[in-house]
Short mmCIF file of C-alpha atoms (C1' of nucleotides) and ligand atoms in Angstrom, two decimals:
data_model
loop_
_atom_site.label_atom_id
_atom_site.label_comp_id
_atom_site.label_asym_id
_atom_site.label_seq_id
_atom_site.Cartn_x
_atom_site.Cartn_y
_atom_site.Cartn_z
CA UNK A 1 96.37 -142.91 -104.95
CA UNK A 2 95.30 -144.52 -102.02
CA UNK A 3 97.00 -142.10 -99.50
CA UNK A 4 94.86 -139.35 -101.29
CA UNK A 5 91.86 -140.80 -100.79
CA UNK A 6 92.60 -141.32 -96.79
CA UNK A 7 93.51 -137.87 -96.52
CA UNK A 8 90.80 -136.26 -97.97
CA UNK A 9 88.31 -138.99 -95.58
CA UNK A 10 90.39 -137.27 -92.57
CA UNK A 11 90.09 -133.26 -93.79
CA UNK A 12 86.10 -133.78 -94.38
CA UNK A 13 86.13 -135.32 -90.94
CA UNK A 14 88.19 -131.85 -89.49
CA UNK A 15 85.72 -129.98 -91.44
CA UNK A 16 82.25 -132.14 -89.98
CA UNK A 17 83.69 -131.44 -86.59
CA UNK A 18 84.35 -128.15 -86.88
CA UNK A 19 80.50 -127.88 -87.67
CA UNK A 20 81.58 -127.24 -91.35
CA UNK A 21 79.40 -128.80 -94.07
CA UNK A 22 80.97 -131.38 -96.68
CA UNK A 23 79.15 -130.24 -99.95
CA UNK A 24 79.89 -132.15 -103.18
CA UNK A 25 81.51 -128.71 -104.42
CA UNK A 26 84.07 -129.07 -101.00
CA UNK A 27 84.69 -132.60 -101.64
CA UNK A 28 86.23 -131.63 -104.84
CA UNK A 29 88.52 -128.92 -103.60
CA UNK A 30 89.80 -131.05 -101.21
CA UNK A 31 90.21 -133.47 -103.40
CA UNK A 32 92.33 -131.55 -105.48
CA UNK A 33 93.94 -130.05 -102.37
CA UNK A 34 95.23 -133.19 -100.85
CA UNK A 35 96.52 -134.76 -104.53
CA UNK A 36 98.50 -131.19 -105.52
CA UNK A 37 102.09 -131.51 -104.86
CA UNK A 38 102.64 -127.35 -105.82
CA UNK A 39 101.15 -124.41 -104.79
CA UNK A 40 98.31 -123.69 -106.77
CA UNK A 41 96.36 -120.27 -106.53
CA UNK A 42 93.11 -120.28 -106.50
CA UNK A 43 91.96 -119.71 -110.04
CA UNK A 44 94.30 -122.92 -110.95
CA UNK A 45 92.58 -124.61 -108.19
CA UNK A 46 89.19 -123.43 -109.58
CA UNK A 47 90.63 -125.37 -113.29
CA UNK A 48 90.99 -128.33 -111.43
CA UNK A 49 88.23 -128.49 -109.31
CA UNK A 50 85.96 -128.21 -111.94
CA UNK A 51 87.13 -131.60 -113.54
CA UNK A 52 85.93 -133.24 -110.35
CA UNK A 53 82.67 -131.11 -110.54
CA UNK A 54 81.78 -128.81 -112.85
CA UNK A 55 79.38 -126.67 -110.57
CA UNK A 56 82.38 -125.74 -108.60
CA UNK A 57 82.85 -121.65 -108.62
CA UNK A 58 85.47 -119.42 -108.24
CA UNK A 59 83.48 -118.04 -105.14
CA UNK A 60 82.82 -121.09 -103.28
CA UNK A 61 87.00 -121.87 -103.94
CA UNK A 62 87.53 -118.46 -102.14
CA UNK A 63 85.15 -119.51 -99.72
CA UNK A 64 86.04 -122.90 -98.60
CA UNK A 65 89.78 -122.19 -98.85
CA UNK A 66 88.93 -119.51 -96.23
CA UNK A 67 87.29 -122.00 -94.28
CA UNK A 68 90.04 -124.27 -94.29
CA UNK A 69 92.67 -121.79 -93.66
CA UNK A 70 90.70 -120.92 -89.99
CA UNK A 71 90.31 -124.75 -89.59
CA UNK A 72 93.85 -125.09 -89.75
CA UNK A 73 94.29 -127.34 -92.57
CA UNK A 74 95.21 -125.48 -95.79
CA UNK A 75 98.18 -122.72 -95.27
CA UNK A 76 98.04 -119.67 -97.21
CA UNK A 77 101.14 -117.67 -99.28
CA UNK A 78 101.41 -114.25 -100.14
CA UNK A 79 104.57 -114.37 -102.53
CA UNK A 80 106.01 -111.02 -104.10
CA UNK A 81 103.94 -109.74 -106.37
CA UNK A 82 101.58 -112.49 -107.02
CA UNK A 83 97.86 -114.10 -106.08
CA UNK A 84 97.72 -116.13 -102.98
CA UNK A 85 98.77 -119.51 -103.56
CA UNK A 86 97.66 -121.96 -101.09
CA UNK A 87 98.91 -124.94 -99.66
CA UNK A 88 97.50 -128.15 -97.31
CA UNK A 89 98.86 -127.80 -93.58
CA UNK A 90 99.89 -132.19 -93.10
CA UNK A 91 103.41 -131.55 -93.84
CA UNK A 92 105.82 -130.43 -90.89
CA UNK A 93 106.45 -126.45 -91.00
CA UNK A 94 108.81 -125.48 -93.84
CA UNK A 95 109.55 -122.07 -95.57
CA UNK A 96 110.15 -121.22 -99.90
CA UNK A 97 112.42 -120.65 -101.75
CA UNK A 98 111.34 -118.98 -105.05
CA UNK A 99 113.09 -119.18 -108.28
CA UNK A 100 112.69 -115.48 -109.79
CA UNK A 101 112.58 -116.41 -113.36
CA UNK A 102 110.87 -119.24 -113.64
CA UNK A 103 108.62 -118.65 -110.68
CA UNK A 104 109.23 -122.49 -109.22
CA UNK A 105 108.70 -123.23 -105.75
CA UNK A 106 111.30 -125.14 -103.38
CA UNK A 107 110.30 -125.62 -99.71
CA UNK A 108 113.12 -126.10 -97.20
CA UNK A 109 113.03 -126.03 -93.71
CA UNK A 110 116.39 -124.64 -91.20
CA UNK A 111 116.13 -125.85 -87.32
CA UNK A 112 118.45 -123.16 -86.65
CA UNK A 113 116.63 -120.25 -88.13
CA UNK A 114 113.30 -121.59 -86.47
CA UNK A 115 115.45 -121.31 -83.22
CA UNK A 116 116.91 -118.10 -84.06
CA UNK A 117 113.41 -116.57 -84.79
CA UNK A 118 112.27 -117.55 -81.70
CA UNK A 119 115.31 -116.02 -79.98
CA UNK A 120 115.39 -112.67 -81.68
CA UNK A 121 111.25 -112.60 -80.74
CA UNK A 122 111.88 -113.21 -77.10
CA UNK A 123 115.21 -110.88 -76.65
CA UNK A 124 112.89 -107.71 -78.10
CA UNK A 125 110.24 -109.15 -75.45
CA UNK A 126 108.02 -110.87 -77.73
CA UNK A 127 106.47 -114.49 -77.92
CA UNK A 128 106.33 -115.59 -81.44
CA UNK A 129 103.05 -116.79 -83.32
CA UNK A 130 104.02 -117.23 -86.76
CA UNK A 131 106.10 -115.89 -89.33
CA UNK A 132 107.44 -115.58 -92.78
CA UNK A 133 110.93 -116.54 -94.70
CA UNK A 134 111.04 -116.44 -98.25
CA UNK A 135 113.80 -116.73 -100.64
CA UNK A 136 114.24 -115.13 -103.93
CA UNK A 137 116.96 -116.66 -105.65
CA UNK A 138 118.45 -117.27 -108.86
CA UNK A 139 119.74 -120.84 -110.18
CA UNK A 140 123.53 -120.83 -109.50
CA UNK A 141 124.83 -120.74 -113.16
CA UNK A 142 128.31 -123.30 -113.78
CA UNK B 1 116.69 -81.29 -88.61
CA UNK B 2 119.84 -80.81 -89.90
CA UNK B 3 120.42 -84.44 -91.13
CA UNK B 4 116.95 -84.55 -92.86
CA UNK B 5 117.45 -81.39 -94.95
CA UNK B 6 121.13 -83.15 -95.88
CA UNK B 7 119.70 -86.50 -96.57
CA UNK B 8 117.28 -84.94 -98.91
CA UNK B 9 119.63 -83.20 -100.90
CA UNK B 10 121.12 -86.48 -101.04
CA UNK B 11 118.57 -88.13 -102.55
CA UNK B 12 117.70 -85.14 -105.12
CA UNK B 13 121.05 -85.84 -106.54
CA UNK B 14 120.33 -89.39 -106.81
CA UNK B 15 116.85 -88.88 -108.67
CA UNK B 16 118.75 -86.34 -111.18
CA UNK B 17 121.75 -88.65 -112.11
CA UNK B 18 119.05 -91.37 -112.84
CA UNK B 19 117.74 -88.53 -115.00
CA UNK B 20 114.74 -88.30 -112.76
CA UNK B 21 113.38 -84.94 -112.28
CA UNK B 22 112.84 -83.15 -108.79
CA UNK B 23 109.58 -81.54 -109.05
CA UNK B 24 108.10 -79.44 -106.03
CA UNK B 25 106.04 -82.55 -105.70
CA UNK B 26 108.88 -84.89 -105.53
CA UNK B 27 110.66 -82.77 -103.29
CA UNK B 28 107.97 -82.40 -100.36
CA UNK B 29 107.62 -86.44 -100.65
CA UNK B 30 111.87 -87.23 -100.26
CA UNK B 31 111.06 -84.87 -97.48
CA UNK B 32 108.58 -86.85 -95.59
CA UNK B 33 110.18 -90.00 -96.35
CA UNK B 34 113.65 -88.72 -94.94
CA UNK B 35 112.03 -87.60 -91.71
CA UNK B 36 109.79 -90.89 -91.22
CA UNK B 37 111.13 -93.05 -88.47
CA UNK B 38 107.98 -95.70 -88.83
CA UNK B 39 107.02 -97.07 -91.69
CA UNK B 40 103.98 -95.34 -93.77
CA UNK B 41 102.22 -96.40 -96.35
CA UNK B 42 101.22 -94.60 -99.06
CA UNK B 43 97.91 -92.67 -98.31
CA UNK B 44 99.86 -91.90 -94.67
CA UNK B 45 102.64 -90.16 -96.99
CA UNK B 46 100.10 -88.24 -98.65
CA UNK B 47 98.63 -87.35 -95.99
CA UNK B 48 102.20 -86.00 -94.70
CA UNK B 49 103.46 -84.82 -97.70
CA UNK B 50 100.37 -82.54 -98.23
CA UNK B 51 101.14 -80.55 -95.58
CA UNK B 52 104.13 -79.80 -97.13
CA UNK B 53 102.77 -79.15 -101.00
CA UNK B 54 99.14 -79.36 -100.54
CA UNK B 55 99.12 -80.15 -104.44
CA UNK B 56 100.80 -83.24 -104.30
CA UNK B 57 97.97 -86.05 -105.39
CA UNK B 58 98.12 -89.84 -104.27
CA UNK B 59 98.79 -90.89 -107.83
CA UNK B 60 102.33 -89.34 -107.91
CA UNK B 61 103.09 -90.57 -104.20
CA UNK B 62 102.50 -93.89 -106.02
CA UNK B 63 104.61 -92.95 -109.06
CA UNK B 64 107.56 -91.34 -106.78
CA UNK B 65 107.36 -94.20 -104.39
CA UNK B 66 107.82 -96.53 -107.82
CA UNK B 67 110.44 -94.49 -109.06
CA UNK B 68 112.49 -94.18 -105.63
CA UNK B 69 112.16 -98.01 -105.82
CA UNK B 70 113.36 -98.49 -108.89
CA UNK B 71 116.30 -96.57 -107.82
CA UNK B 72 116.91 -98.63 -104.59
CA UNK B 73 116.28 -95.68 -102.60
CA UNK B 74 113.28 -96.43 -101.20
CA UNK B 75 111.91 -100.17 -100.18
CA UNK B 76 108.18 -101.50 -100.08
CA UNK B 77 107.14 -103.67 -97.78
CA UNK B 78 104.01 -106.32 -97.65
CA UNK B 79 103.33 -107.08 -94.46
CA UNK B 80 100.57 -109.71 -93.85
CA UNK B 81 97.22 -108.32 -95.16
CA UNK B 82 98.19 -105.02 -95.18
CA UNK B 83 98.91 -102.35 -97.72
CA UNK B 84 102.46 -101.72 -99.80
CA UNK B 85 104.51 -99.88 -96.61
CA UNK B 86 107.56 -97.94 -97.22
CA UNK B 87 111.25 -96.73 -96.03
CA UNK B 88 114.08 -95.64 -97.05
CA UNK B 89 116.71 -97.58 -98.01
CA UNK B 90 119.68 -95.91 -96.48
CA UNK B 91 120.19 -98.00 -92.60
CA UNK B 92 121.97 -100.95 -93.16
CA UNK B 93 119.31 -104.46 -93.85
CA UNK B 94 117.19 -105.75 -91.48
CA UNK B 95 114.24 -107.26 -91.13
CA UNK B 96 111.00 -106.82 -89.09
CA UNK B 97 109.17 -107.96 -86.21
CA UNK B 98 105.04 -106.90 -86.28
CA UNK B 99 103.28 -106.99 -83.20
CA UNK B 100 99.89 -108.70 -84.24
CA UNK B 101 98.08 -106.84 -81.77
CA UNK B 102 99.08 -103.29 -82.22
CA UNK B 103 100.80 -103.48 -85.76
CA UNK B 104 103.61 -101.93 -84.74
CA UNK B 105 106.96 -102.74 -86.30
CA UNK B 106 110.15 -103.44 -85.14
CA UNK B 107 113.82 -103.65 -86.93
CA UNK B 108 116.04 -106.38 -85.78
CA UNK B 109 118.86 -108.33 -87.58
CA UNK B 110 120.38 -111.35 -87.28
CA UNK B 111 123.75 -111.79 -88.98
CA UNK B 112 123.77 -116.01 -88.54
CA UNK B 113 120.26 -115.99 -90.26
CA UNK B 114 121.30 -113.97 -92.90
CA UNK B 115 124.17 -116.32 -94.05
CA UNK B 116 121.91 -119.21 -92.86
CA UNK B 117 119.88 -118.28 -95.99
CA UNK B 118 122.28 -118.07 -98.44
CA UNK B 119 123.90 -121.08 -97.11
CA UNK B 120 120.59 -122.94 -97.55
CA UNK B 121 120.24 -121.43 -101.27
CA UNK B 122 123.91 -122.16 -102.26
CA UNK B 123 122.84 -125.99 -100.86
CA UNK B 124 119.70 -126.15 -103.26
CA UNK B 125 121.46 -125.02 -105.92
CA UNK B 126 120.59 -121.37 -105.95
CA UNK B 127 121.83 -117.98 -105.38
CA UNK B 128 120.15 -115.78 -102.83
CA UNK B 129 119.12 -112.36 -104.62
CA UNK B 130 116.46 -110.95 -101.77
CA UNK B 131 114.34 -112.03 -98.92
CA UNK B 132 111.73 -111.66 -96.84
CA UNK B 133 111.68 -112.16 -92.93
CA UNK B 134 108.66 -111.60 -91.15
CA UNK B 135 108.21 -111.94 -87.22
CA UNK B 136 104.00 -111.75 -86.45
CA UNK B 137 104.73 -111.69 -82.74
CA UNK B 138 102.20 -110.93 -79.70
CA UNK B 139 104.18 -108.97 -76.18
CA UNK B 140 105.05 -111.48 -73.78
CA UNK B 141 102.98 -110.89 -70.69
CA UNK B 142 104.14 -110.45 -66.94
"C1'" DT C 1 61.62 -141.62 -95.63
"C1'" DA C 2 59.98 -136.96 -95.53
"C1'" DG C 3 60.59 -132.54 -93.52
"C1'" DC C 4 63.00 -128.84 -91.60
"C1'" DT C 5 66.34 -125.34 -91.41
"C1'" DA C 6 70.63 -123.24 -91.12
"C1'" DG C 7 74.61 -123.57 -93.88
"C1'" DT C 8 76.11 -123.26 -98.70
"C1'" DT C 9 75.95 -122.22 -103.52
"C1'" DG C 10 76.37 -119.52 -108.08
"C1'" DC C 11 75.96 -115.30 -109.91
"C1'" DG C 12 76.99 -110.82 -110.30
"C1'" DA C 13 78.00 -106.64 -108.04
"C1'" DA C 14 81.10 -104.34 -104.83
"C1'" DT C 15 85.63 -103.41 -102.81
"C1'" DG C 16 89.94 -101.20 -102.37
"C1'" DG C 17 94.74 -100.66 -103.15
"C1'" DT C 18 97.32 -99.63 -106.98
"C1'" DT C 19 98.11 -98.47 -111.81
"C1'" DC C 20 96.90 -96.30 -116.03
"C1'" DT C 21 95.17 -92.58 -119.37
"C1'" DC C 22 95.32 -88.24 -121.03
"C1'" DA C 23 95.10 -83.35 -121.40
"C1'" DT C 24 97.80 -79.90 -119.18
"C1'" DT C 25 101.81 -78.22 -116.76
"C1'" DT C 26 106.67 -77.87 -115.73
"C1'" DG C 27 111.75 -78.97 -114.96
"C1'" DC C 28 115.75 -77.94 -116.89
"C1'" DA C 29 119.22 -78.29 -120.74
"C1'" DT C 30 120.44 -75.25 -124.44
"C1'" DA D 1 113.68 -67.13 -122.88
"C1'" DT D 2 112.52 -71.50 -125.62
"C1'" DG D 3 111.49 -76.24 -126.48
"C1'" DC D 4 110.33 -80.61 -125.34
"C1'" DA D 5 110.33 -84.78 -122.80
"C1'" DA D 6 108.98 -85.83 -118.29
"C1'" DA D 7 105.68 -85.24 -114.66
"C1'" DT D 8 101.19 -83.89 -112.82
"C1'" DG D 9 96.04 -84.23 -111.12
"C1'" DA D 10 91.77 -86.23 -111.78
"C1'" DG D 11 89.39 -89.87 -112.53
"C1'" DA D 12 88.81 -94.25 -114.95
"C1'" DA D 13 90.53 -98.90 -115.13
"C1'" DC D 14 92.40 -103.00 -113.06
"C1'" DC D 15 91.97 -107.24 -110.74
"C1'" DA D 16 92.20 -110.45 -106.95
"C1'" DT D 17 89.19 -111.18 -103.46
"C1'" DT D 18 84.93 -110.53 -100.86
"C1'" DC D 19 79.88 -109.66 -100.47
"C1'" DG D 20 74.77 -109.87 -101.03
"C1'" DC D 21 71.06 -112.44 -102.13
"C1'" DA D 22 67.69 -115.73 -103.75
"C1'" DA D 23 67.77 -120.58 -104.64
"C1'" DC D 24 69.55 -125.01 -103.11
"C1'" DT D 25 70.92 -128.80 -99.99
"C1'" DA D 26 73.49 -131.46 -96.13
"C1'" DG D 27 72.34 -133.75 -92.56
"C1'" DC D 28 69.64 -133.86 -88.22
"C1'" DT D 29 64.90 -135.06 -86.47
"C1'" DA D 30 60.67 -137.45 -86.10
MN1 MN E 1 105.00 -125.35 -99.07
MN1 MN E 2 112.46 -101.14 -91.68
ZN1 ZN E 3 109.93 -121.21 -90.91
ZN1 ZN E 4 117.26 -110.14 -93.67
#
DNA sequence: TAGCTAGTTGCGAATGGTTCTCATTTGCAT
DNA sequence: ATGCAAATGAGAACCATTCGCAACTAGCTA
């Protein structure tokens, strides 16, 4: 995949500026990063990394996901009940919906409730810096 | 308080029809949680309810706080890096608002987002069983 | 190209909130 | 009062994540 291969060029760049080394073990979590269209945790992120790179451990995954999460770049999940699942930061804000029995993760994204947020924040005298919408649903049976 | 000691008699009956017994221990924790206006977490409740029944240990606020959940009388929260904070489920649904810099909480609720979100479920094909609405917020200065 | 050095790594130990185990106690129906 | 399943306290176990440290290395400098 071409695009893949573009984005992970721009994220080491990000990381090189932010004085952030590109080691061979970061070059394959971003790899596997920028090519994951779910939202892998990081002991599945671990599995794949290690195809790139055996070397790779579970403590440098911690580590540069950490990194990348104060760079900006990856977004990370808390779900109900479950190990942080992480996430690259390219695509335009969105929120999850999560399927409680078979765990599957939809992202959507409302205008309105973005604006709402914001409104509710200000009215109570607050400015808002982030926050977090999840769904729990069930597929609609019939 | 007279509403406290009634709301806690309340709640005794709901433990015993669920065939739940009301031990001393029990009963010093549906205290504490019937008189908290914040939102405590569970080494704060033992800290409280230990005033009350200085026998009560943290392992059966843990196991009360699990069994008052199971019942739907009590809710657990888990707020952004944080630990498990509870309430009880008696007001009406809301949601919260966390002030980054001091931690404290506020309730608000928004009617339009609440149908927003099970509009936007019903749309992907899913029904909305629970959710999660978090406001990180910082006090809008001046 | 070789050298330097601060950033990074793998490993294993530590952390910390929460849950579990188990011997002992206790609520409460009869 | 009695009996027994449920609940308790203490401490061990759990487990995702973070730390500590000695060895390694990216990438700048000469
Ligand atoms: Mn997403
Ligand atoms: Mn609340
Ligand atoms: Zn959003
Ligand atoms: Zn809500």
């Amino acid at each position: 995949m071409r695009q893949t291969k573009n984005r992970v060029q721009e994220l080491e760049g990000i990381l090189r500026e932010g004085g952030v080394r590109v080691t061979r073990q970061r070059a394959a979590i971003l790899k596997i990063l920028a090519e994951a269209e779910d939202h892998p945790d990081a002991s599945e992120l671990h599995r794949r990394a290690k195809e790139i790179d055996a070397t790779v451990s579970l403590s440098t995954v911690y580590r540069t996901l950490s990194a990348l999460e104060q760079q900006g770049v990856v977004q990370r999940h808390a779900f109900e009940n479950a190990t942080a699942r992480f996430e690259t930061a390219d695509a335009p804000h969105h929120d999850h919906l999560i399927d409680i029995e078979t765990g599957a993760v939809i992202e959507f994204r409302s205008d309105k409730i973005e604006q709402l947020q914001a409104e509710i924040a200000a009215e109570l005298g607050y400015e808002l810096v982030r926050h977090r919408l999840e769904l729990y649903c069930r597929k609609r049976k019939d």
